[in-house]
Coordinates of C-alpha atoms and ligand atoms in Angstrom, one line a residue:
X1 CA 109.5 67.4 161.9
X2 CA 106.6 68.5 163.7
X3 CA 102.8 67.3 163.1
X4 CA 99.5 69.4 163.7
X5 CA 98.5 69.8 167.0
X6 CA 95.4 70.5 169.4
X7 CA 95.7 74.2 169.6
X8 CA 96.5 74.8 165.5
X9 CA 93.2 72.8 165.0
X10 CA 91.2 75.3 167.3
X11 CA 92.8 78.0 166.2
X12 CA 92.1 77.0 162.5
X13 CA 88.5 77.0 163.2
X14 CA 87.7 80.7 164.4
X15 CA 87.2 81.3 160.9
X16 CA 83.7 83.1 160.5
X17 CA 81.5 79.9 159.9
X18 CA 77.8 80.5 160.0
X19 CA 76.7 78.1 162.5
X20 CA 73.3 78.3 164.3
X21 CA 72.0 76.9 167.8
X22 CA 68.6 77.9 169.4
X23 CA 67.9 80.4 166.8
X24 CA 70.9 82.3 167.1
X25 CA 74.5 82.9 165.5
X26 CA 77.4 81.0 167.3
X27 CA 80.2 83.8 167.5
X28 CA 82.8 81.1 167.9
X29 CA 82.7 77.3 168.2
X30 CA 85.6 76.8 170.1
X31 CA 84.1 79.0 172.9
X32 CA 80.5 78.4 172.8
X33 CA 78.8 75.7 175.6
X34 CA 77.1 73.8 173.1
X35 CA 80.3 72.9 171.3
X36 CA 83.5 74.1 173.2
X37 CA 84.4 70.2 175.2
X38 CA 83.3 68.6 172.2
X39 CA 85.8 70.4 170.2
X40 CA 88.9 70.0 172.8
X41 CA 88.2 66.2 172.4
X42 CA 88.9 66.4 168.9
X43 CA 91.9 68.8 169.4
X44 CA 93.1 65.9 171.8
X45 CA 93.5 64.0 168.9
X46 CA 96.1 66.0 167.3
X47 CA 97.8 66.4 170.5
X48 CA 97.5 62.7 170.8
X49 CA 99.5 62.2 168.0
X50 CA 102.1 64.9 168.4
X51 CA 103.5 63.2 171.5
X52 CA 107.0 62.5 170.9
X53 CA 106.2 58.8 172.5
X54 CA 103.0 58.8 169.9
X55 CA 104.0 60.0 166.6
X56 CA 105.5 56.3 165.2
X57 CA 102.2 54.7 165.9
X58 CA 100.1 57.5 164.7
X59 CA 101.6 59.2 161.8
X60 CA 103.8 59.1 158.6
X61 CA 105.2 61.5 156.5
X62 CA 103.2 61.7 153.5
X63 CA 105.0 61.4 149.7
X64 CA 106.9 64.0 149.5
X65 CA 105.3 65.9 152.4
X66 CA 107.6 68.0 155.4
X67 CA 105.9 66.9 158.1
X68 CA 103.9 63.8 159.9
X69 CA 99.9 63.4 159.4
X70 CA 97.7 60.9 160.9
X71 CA 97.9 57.2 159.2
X72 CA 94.2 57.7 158.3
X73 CA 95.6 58.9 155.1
X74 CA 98.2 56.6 154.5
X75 CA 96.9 54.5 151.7
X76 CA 98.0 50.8 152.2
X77 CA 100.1 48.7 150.2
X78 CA 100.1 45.3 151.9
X79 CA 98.5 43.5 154.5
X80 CA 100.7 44.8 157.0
X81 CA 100.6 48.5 156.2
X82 CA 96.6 48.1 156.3
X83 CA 97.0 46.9 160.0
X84 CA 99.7 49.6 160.9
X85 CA 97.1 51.9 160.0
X86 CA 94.1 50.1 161.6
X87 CA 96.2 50.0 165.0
X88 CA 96.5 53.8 164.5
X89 CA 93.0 54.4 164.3
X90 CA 91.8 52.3 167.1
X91 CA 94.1 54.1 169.1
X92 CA 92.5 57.1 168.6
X93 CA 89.1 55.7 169.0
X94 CA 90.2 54.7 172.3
X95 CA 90.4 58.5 173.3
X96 CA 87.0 58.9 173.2
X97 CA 85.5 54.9 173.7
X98 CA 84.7 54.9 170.3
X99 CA 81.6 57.4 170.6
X100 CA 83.1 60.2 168.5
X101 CA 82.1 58.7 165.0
X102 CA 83.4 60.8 162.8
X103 CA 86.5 61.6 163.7
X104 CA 88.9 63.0 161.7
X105 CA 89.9 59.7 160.2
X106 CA 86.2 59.0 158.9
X107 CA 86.5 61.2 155.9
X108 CA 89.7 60.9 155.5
X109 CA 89.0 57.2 154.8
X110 CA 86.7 58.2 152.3
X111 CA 88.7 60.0 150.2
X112 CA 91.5 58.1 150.2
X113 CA 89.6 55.2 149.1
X114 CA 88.4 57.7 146.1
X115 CA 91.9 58.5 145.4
X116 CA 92.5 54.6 145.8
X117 CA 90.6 54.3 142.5
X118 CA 91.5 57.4 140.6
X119 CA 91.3 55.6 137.5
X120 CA 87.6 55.9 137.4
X121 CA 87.2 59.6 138.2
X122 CA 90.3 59.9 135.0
X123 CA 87.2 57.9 132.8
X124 CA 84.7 60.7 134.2
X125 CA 87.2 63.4 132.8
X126 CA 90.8 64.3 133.2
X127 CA 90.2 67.6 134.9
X128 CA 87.9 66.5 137.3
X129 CA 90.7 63.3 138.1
X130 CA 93.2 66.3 139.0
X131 CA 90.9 67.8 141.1
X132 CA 90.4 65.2 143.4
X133 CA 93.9 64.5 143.3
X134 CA 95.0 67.7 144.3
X135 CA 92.2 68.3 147.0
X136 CA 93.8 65.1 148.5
X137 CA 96.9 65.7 148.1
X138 CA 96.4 69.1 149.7
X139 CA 94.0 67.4 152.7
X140 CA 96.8 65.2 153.3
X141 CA 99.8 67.7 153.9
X142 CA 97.6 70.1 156.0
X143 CA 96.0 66.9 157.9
X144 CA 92.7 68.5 157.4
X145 CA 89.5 67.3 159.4
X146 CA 87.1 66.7 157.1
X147 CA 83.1 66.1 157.5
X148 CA 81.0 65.2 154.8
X149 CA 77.2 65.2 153.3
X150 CA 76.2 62.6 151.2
X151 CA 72.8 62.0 151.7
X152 CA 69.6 64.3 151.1
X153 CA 66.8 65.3 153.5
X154 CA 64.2 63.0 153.3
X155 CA 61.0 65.0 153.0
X156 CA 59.3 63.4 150.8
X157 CA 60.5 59.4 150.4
X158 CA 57.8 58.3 148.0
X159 CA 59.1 60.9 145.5
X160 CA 62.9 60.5 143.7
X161 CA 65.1 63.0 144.3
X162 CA 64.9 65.5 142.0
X163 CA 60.9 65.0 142.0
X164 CA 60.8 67.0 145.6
X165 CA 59.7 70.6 145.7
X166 CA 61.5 73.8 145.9
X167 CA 65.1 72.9 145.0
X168 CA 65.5 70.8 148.3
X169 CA 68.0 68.7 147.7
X170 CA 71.4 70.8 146.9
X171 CA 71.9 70.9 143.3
X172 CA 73.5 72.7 140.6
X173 CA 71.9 76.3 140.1
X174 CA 74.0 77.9 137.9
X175 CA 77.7 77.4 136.3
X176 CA 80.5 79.6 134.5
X177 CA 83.8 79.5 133.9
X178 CA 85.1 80.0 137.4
X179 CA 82.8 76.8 138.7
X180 CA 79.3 76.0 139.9
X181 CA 76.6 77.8 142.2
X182 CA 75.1 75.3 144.6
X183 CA 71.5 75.7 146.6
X184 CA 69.7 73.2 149.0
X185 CA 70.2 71.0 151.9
X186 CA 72.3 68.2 152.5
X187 CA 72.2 65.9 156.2
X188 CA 73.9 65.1 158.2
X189 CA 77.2 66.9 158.8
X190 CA 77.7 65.1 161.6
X191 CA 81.1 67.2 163.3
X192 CA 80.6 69.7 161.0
X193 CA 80.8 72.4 163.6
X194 CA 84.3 71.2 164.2
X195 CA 85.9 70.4 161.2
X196 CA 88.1 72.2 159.0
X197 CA 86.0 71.3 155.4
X198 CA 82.6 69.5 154.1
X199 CA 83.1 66.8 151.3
X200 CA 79.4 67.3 149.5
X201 CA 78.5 64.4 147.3
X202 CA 75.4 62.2 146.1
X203 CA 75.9 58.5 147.1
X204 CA 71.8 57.9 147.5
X205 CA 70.9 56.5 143.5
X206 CA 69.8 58.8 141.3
X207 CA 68.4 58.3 137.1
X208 CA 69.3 60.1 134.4
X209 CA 67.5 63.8 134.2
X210 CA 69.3 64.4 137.8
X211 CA 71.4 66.1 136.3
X212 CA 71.4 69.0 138.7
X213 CA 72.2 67.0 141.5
X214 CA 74.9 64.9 140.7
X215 CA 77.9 66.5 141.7
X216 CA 80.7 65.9 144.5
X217 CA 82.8 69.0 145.6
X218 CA 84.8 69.8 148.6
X219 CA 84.7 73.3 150.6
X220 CA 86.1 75.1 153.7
X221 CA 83.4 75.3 156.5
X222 CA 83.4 79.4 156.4
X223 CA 82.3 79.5 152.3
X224 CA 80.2 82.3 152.2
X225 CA 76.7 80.8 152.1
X226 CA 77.2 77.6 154.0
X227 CA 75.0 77.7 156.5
X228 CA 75.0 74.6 159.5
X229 CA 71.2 74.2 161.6
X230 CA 73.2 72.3 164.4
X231 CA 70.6 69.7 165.8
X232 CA 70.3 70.3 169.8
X233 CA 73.7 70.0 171.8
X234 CA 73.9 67.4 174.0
X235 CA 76.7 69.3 175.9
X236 CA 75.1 72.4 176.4
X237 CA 72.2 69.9 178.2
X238 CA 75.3 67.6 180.0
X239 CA 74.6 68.5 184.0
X240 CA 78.8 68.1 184.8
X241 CA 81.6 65.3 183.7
X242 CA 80.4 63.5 186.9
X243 CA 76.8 63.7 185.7
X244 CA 77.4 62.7 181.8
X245 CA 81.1 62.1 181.1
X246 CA 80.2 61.1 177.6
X247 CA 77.8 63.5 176.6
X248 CA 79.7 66.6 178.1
X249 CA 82.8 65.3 176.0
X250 CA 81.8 63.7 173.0
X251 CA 79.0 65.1 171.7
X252 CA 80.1 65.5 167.8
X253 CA 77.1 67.1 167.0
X254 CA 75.1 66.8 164.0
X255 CA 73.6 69.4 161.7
X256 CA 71.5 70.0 158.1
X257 CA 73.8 72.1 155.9
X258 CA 72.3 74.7 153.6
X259 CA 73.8 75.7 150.4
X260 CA 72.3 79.1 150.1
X261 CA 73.9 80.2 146.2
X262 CA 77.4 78.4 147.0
X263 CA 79.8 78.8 144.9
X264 CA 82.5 76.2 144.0
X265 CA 85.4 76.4 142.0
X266 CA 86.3 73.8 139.3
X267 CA 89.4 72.6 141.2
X268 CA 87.1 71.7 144.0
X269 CA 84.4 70.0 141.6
X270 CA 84.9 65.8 141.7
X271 CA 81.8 65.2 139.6
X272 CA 80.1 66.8 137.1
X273 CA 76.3 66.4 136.4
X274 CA 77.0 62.4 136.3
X275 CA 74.5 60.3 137.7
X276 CA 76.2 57.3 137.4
X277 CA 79.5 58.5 138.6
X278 CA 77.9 59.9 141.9
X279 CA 77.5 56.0 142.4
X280 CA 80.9 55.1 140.9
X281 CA 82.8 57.6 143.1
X282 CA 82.0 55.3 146.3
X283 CA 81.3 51.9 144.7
X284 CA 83.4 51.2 142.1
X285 CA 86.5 52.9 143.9
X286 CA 87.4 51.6 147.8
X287 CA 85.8 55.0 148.7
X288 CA 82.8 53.4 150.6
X289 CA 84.7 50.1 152.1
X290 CA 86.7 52.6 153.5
X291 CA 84.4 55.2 155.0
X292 CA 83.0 51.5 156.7
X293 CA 86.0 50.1 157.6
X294 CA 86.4 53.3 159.6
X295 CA 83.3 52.7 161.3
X296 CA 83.9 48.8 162.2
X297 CA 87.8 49.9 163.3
X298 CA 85.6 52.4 165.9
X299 CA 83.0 49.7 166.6
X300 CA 85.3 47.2 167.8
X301 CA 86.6 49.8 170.5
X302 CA 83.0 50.8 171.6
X303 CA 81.8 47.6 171.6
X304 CA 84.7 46.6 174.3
X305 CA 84.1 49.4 176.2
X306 CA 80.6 48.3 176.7
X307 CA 81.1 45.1 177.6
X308 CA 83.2 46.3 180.3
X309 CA 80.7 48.8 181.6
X310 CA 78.4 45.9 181.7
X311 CA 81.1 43.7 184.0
X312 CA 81.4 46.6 186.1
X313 CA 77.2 47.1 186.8
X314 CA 77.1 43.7 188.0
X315 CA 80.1 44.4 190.1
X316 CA 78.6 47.2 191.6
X317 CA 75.4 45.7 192.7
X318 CA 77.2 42.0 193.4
X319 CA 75.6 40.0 190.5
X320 CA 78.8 39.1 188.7
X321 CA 79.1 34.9 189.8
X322 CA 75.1 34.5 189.2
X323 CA 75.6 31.8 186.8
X324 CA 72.7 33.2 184.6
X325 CA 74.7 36.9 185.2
X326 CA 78.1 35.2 183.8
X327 CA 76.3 33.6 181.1
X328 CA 75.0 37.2 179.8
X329 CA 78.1 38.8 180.4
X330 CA 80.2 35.4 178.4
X331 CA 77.3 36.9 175.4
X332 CA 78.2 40.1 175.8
X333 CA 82.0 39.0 175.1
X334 CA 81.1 36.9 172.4
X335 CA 79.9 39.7 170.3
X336 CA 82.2 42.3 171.0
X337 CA 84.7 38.8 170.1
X338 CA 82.6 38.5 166.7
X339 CA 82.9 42.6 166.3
X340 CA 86.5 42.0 166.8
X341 CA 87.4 38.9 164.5
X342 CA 85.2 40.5 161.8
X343 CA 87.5 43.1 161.9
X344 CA 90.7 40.6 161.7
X345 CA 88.6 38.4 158.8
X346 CA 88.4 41.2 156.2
X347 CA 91.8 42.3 156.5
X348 CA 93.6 39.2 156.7
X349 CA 91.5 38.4 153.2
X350 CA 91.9 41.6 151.8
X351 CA 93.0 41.7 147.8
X352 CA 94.9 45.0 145.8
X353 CA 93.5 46.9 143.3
X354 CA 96.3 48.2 141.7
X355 CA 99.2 49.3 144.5
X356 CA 96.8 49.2 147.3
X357 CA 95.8 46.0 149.8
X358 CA 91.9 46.9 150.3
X359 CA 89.8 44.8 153.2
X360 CA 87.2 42.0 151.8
X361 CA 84.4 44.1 150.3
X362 CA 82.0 41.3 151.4
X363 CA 83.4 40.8 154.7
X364 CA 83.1 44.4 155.6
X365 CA 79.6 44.7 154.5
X366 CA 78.8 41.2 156.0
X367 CA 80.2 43.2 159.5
X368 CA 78.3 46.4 159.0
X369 CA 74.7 44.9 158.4
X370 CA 75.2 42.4 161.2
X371 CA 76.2 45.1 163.9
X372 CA 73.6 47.4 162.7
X373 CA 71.5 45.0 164.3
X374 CA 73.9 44.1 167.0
X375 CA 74.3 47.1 168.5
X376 CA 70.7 48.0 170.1
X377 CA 71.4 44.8 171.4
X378 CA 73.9 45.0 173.2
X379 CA 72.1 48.1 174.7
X380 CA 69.7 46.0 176.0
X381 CA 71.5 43.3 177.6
X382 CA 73.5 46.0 179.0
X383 CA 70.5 47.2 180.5
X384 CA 68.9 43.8 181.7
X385 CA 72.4 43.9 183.9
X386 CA 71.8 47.0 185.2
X387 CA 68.0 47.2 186.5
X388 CA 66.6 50.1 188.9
X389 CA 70.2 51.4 189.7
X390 CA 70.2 53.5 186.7
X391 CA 67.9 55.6 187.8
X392 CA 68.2 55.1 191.2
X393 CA 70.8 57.8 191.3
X394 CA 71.3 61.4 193.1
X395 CA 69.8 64.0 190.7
X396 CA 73.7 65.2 190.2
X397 CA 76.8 65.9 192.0
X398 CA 75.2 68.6 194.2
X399 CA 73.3 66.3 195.7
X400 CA 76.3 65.1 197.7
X401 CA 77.7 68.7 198.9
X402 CA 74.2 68.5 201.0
X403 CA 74.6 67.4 204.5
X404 CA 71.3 66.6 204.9
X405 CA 71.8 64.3 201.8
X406 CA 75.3 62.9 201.6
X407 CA 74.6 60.8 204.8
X408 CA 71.3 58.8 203.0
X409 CA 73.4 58.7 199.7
X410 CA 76.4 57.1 201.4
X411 CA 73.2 54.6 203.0
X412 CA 71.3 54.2 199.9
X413 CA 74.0 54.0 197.3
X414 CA 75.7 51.2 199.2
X415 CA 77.6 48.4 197.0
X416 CA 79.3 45.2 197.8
X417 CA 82.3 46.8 195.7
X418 CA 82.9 50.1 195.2
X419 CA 82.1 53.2 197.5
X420 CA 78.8 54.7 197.3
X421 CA 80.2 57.4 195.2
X422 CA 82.2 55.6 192.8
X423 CA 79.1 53.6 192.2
X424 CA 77.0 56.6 191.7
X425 CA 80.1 57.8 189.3
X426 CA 80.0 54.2 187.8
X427 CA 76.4 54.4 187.0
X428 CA 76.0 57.7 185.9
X429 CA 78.7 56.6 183.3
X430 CA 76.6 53.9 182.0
X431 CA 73.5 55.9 181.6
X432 CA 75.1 58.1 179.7
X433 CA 76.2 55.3 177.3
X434 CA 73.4 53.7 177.3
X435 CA 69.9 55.4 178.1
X436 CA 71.1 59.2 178.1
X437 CA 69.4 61.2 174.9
X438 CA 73.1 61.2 173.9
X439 CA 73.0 57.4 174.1
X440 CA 70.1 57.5 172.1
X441 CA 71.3 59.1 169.2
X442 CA 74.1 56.8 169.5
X443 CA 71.9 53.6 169.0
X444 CA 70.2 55.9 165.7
X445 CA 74.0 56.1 164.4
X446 CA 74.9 52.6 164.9
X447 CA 72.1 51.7 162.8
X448 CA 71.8 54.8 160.1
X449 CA 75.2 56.3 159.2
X450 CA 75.8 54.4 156.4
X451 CA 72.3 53.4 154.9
X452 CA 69.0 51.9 156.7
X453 CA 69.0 48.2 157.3
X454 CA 67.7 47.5 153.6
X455 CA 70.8 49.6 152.0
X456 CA 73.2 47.7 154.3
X457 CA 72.0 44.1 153.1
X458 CA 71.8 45.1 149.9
X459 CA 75.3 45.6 150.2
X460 CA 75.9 42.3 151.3
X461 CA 74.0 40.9 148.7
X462 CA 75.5 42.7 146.0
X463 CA 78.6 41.9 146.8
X464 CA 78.3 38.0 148.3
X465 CA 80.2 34.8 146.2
X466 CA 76.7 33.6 145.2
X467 CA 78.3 31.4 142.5
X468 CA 80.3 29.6 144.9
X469 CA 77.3 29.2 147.6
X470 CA 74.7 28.3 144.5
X471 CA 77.6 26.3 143.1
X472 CA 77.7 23.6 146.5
X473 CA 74.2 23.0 146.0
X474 CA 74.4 22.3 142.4
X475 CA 77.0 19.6 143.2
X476 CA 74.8 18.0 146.2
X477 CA 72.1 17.6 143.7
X478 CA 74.3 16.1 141.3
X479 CA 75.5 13.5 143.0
X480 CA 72.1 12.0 143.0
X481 CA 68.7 11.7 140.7
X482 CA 65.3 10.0 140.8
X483 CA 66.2 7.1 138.8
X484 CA 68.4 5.8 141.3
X485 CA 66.7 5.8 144.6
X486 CA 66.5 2.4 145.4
X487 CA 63.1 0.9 144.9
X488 CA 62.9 0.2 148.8
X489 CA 63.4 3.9 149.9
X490 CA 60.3 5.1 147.6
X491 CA 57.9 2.1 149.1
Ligands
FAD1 C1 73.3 60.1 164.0 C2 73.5 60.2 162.6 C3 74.6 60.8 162.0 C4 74.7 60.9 160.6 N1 75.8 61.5 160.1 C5 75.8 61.7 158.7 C6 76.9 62.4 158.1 O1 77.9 62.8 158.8 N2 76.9 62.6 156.8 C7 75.9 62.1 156.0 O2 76.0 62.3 154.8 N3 74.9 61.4 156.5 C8 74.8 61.2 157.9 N4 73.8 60.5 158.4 C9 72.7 60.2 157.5 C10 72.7 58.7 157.2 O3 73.6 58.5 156.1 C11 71.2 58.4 156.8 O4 70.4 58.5 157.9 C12 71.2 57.0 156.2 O5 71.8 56.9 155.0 C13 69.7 56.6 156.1 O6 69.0 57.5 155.2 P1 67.7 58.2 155.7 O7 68.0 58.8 157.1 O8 67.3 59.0 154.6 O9 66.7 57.0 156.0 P2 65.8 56.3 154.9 O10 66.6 55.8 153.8 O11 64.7 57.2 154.6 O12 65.3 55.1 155.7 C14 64.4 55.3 156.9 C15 63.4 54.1 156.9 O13 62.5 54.3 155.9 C16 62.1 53.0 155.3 N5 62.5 53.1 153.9 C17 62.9 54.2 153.2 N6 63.1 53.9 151.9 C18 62.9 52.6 151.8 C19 62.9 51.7 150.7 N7 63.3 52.1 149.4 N8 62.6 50.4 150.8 C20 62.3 50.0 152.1 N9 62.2 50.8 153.2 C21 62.5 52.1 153.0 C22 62.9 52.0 156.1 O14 62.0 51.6 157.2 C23 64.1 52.7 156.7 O15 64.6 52.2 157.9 C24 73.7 60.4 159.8 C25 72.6 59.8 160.4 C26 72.5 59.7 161.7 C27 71.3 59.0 162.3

């Protein structure tokens, strides 16, 4: 029983999607410099999993499915299953140090959570129930990489949604008895060059008389009228892998998706002119503790990852037993630690709904709005390691094939540790995590791609014991009153 591998997803995506960079058509993403490494990283993943020694760890076969997928959509029944699964996605986090965000398993995570709570999309109507459980069903068996857009460009944030101008924000233009007609934008398809299918919904609130907009549907990246405005590529920009490893790798891309007169079909439409069940989809199914959990899985690899780049710096320029150096680097370890037993905390008090063991709503949105904060801190203690030798470096790898050159390098680039060009290798490596424009957008994901700071607390405060908490202080102050202080302690 084989499972899909890296070359059936690259093949699967010459399929005449309408993607544009610098102004002009790309003929074929799996080709084109902007995209082409980026999208062999996320082919690795399939081959990754179709290793013979690989595909116990990373897959299962599906209810009544012929061949393996990815765990990221098997939907857990206990503790233990929720882990096996966990373990698989951290694995292939690992393949890319945890700076491909949305990886195949992101979405996936988010619509097995949906699917987790079908119950409610039944209560919205029967048909559109089916259709979601068919469309994951069908996702599933063909192990589909899916991106999604759930959130709507923000032109004009003093307005609500359907108060912006000119049909902006992709909404329902027309409808008939083969299914709807969609125009407008949606952000911010992040991997949507690379993925097999776009999961379009509303999660942003919206009142009643939004009619138009509240929908959810799913559809294959080459519908005719899809268009993606791919943000620059970081690729295309990456000097070599010696220069920016990450960047010439990893770069997942992100791009605004325009509807331009889409048409769905009913068995692809979730949600039907609902406002309240665009917010029911994520929040009263595990949809969106999944999507997040995905994201703290990924976090806890990324998060290692730096803090070994950050042990490594200060072995390369010979800082690593300053006292004041180990006591930065013992912080550093501390929080990927914290990042890590976060992780541990929610699962171990996870609860079921139904058949399924879910992670601790609170705990996982406790973790997301404390590393939303944590990570452009980390950044910068990474960087207070480093210093000058970041940018100290040769302007890239030609640099060295110059005889005039290579002999000051091998001077200049001197380090109590490594050779001079393993440091420059080192270095160049951390940039790139860290201070590269790639890096940047990285530190603008870790704190946006599920909700700005005040959506992320909210969270947490929507979903904290506050009974219990309020419910200690009431007994502290009930143990006591101002009749009986003692004379003597009021004198
Ligand atoms: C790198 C990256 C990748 C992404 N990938 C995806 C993706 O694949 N799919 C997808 O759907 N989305 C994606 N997103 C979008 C992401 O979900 C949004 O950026 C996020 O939800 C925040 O929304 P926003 O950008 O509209 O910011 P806003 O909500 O507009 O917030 C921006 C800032 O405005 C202020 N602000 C706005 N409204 C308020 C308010 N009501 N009260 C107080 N302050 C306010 C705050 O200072 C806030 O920090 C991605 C974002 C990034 C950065």
């Amino acid at each position: 029983m084989q499972c899909k591998t890296g070359a059936e997803h690259i093949e699967s995506l010459k399929d005449g999607r309408t993607v544009y960079l610098d102004g002009k058509l790309v003929d074929d993403v799996t080709t084109h410099v902007a995209f082409r490494n980026a999208v062999a990283s996320a082919a690795s993943l399939y081959d990754y999993q179709a290793r013979p020694e690989n595909i116990e760890l990373m897959t299962f076969v599906p209810e009544g499915g012929t061949r393996r997928v990815n765990r990221c959509w098997q939907m857990p029944r206990n503790y233990d299953e929720l882990v096996q699964r966990r373990k698989a996605l951290q694995t292939w986090a690992q393949l890319s140090y945890g700076f491909m965000g949305r990886s195949p398993d992101h979405v996936a995570s988010a619509v097995i959570g949906q699917y987790m709570g079908l119950d409610v999309f039944t209560k919205h109507g029967p048909a559109r129930a089916k259709a979601l459980a068919d469309y994951v069903d069908y996702a599933t068996r063909n192990d589909l990489f899916l991106t999604y857009v759930i959130v709507n460009p923000q032109a004009d944030r003093s307005k609500d949604w359907g108060d912006q101008a000119e049909e902006l924000v992709a909404q329902i233009v027309d409808e008939d008895s083969t299914g709807l007609t969609i125009r407008g934008a949606k952000m911010l398809g992040t991997s949507s060059i690379m993925a097999n299918e776009v999961f379009v919904a509303n999660l942003q609130p919206l009142k009643p008389g939004e009619e138009a907009l509240a929908f959810s549907c799913a559809l294959p990246m080459n519908t005719t009228g899809l268009r993606v405005l791919s943000r620059k590529s970081y690729e295309a920009h990456a000097v070599s892998i010696y220069d920016n490893p990450l960047s010439a790798r990893f770069d997942e891309n992100d791009a605004l998706l325009y509807f331009d007169d889409v048409k769905v079909p009913w068995e692809r439409v979730f949600v039907h002119r609902d406002t309240d069940m665009c917010r029911a989809q994520f929040h009263d199914t595990p949809g969106h503790v999944f999507q997040n959990y995905q994201a703290q899985i990924r976090l806890s690899v990324k998060s290692k990852f730096l803090v070994g780049l950050a042990h490594k710096i200060t072995e390369a320029i010979g800082t690593t037993n300053m006292p004041q150096v180990r006591e930065q680097l013992g912080a550093l370890a501390a929080n990927a630690g914290m990042v890590e037993a976060m992780l541990s905390g929610m699962e171990a008090s996870g609860s079921k709904r139904g058949a399924y063991y879910l992670p601790n709503r609170h705990l996982l949105y406790a973790a997301h709005a404390v590393t939303q904060d944590l990570y452009p801190r980390l950044i910068n203690l990474v960087r207070d390691l480093a210093g000058g030798s970041l940018i100290m470096l040769p302007s890239s790898f030609r640099d060295w094939s110059n005889p005039e050159l290579a002999p000051i390098l091998h001077k200049t680039q001197r380090s109590p540790n490594f050779s001079s060009r393993d440091k420059v290798k080192l270095l160049k490596a951390v940039w790139d995590a860290i201070g590269s424009e790639f890096a940047s957008r990285h530190t603008q994901y870790e704190m946006f791609y599920a909700g700005a700071r005040f959506v992320a607390t909210g969270h947490s405060y929507r979903t904290f014991d506050w009974s219990a908490a309020r419910g200690m202080v009431d007994n502290l102050l009930s143990t006591y009153d101002l009749e009986e202080v003692p004379k003597s302690a009021t004198e």
